[in-house]
Tab-separated table of C-alpha atoms in Angstrom:
chain	number	residue	atom	x	y	z
A	28	MET	CA	8.939	-246.713	93.762
A	29	SER	CA	9.791	-243.179	94.787
A	30	LEU	CA	13.166	-241.496	94.558
A	31	SER	CA	12.652	-239.561	97.798
A	32	PRO	CA	15.170	-241.638	99.835
A	33	TYR	CA	17.877	-240.675	97.317
A	34	VAL	CA	17.236	-236.928	97.410
A	35	PRO	CA	19.650	-236.258	100.339
A	36	ILE	CA	22.409	-238.232	98.621
A	37	ILE	CA	21.867	-236.419	95.325
A	38	GLY	CA	21.841	-233.119	97.214
A	39	LEU	CA	25.127	-234.009	98.916
A	40	PHE	CA	26.714	-234.849	95.551
A	41	ALA	CA	25.424	-231.556	94.129
A	42	ILE	CA	26.891	-229.583	97.034
A	43	ALA	CA	30.223	-231.407	96.679
A	44	ALA	CA	30.345	-230.742	92.923
A	45	ALA	CA	29.440	-227.077	93.431
A	46	PHE	CA	32.161	-226.720	96.073
A	47	ALA	CA	34.742	-228.349	93.785
A	48	LEU	CA	33.822	-226.092	90.875
A	49	PHE	CA	33.827	-223.021	93.117
A	50	SER	CA	37.258	-223.933	94.526
A	51	VAL	CA	38.791	-224.416	91.084
A	52	ALA	CA	37.241	-221.241	89.710
A	53	SER	CA	38.240	-219.100	92.695
A	54	ALA	CA	41.807	-220.448	92.606
A	55	ARG	CA	41.993	-219.579	88.925
A	56	ILE	CA	40.745	-216.043	89.602
A	57	ALA	CA	42.637	-215.295	92.828
A	58	GLY	CA	45.793	-217.301	92.093
A	59	PRO	CA	49.163	-215.871	91.112
A	60	ARG	CA	49.685	-214.936	87.495
A	61	ARG	CA	53.479	-214.571	87.481
A	62	TYR	CA	55.520	-217.747	87.665
A	63	ASN	CA	59.272	-217.970	88.044
A	64	LYS	CA	61.771	-220.835	87.963
A	65	ALA	CA	61.806	-221.266	91.744
A	66	LYS	CA	58.025	-221.701	91.898
A	67	LEU	CA	57.977	-224.224	89.066
A	68	ASP	CA	60.790	-226.413	90.459
A	69	ALA	CA	60.016	-229.587	92.385
A	70	TYR	CA	60.159	-229.120	96.161
A	71	GLU	CA	61.902	-231.836	98.155
A	72	CYS	CA	61.852	-230.671	101.768
A	73	GLY	CA	64.321	-227.867	101.190
A	74	ILE	CA	66.909	-230.143	99.582
A	75	GLU	CA	67.979	-229.553	96.013
A	76	PRO	CA	66.388	-232.224	93.819
A	77	SER	CA	68.928	-234.685	92.477
A	78	PRO	CA	68.720	-235.931	88.903
A	79	GLU	CA	67.425	-239.475	88.611
A	80	PRO	CA	68.459	-242.052	86.037
A	81	VAL	CA	66.281	-242.490	82.957
A	82	GLY	CA	64.748	-245.698	84.313
A	83	GLY	CA	63.835	-244.029	87.602
A	84	GLY	CA	65.583	-244.196	90.942
A	85	ARG	CA	65.299	-246.916	93.512
A	86	ILE	CA	62.772	-246.237	96.235
A	87	PRO	CA	63.563	-247.737	99.643
A	88	ILE	CA	61.346	-250.702	100.493
A	89	LYS	CA	60.728	-249.165	103.944
A	90	PHE	CA	57.970	-246.961	102.486
A	91	TYR	CA	56.094	-249.974	101.128
A	92	LEU	CA	56.482	-251.895	104.388
A	93	THR	CA	55.128	-248.973	106.358
A	94	ALA	CA	52.134	-248.712	104.024
A	95	MET	CA	51.435	-252.440	104.341
A	96	LEU	CA	51.666	-252.265	108.138
A	97	PHE	CA	49.223	-249.388	108.153
A	98	ILE	CA	46.782	-251.373	106.016
A	99	VAL	CA	47.038	-254.472	108.211
A	100	PHE	CA	46.443	-252.592	111.458
A	101	ASP	CA	43.745	-250.451	109.856
A	102	ILE	CA	41.868	-253.596	108.857
A	103	GLU	CA	42.009	-254.671	112.491
A	104	ILE	CA	40.062	-251.543	113.420
A	105	ILE	CA	37.531	-252.325	110.696
A	106	PHE	CA	36.884	-255.696	112.342
A	107	LEU	CA	36.617	-254.143	115.810
A	108	PHE	CA	33.783	-251.725	114.969
A	109	PRO	CA	31.051	-254.307	114.201
A	110	TRP	CA	32.121	-256.327	117.216
A	111	ALA	CA	31.800	-253.281	119.473
A	112	VAL	CA	28.329	-252.527	118.110
A	113	SER	CA	26.992	-256.034	118.684
A	114	PHE	CA	29.029	-256.900	121.780
A	115	ASP	CA	26.001	-257.559	123.998
A	116	LEU	CA	24.420	-259.888	121.412
A	117	LEU	CA	27.522	-262.051	120.929
A	118	GLY	CA	28.009	-262.997	124.551
A	119	ALA	CA	31.027	-264.920	125.832
A	120	PHE	CA	31.721	-266.568	122.473
A	121	GLY	CA	32.135	-263.210	120.754
A	122	PHE	CA	34.360	-261.974	123.562
A	123	VAL	CA	36.652	-265.015	123.365
A	124	GLU	CA	36.878	-264.770	119.577
A	125	MET	CA	37.803	-261.093	119.734
A	126	VAL	CA	40.425	-261.733	122.413
A	127	LEU	CA	41.971	-264.387	120.140
A	128	PHE	CA	41.868	-261.985	117.179
A	129	ILE	CA	43.507	-259.167	119.145
A	130	ALA	CA	46.131	-261.598	120.473
A	131	ALA	CA	46.980	-262.709	116.925
A	132	VAL	CA	47.293	-259.084	115.787
A	133	PHE	CA	49.407	-258.279	118.838
A	134	VAL	CA	51.761	-261.162	117.996
A	135	ALA	CA	52.138	-259.731	114.487
A	136	TYR	CA	52.760	-256.261	115.939
A	137	ALA	CA	55.390	-257.606	118.376
A	138	TYR	CA	57.100	-259.475	115.531
A	139	VAL	CA	57.267	-256.347	113.361
A	140	TRP	CA	58.512	-254.280	116.283
A	141	ARG	CA	61.198	-256.839	117.184
A	142	ARG	CA	62.385	-257.077	113.570
A	143	GLY	CA	62.770	-253.274	113.395
A	144	GLY	CA	59.930	-252.627	110.972
A	145	LEU	CA	58.842	-249.554	112.938
A	146	ASP	CA	62.301	-247.930	113.105
A	147	TRP	CA	63.083	-244.996	110.810
A	148	ASP	CA	66.853	-245.110	110.451
């Protein structure tokens, strides 16, 4: 068994590793050498950072909901790609199944929209 099919993949990994090492080394050489307090402080969109309690502050649940919505609708796209590739082979059955799938996802999207899950207040 020859390793020739793996040579392009190994070459790609080697190029990626060389680029990463080059980027780190060039940033170290060309980067700033003088640091001051303003550069070392945390940046929070121009707002002065507020001190948090020892146990950590509360993070609004809206960020987690948005991430979960992104994952759900991203998975829908993952299911649509194989269907689009083999659309002609599936025939009417595949079309009906995909219409039902898209309808179910649309119902979920309408529910989230109606409940205000997409509003950023």
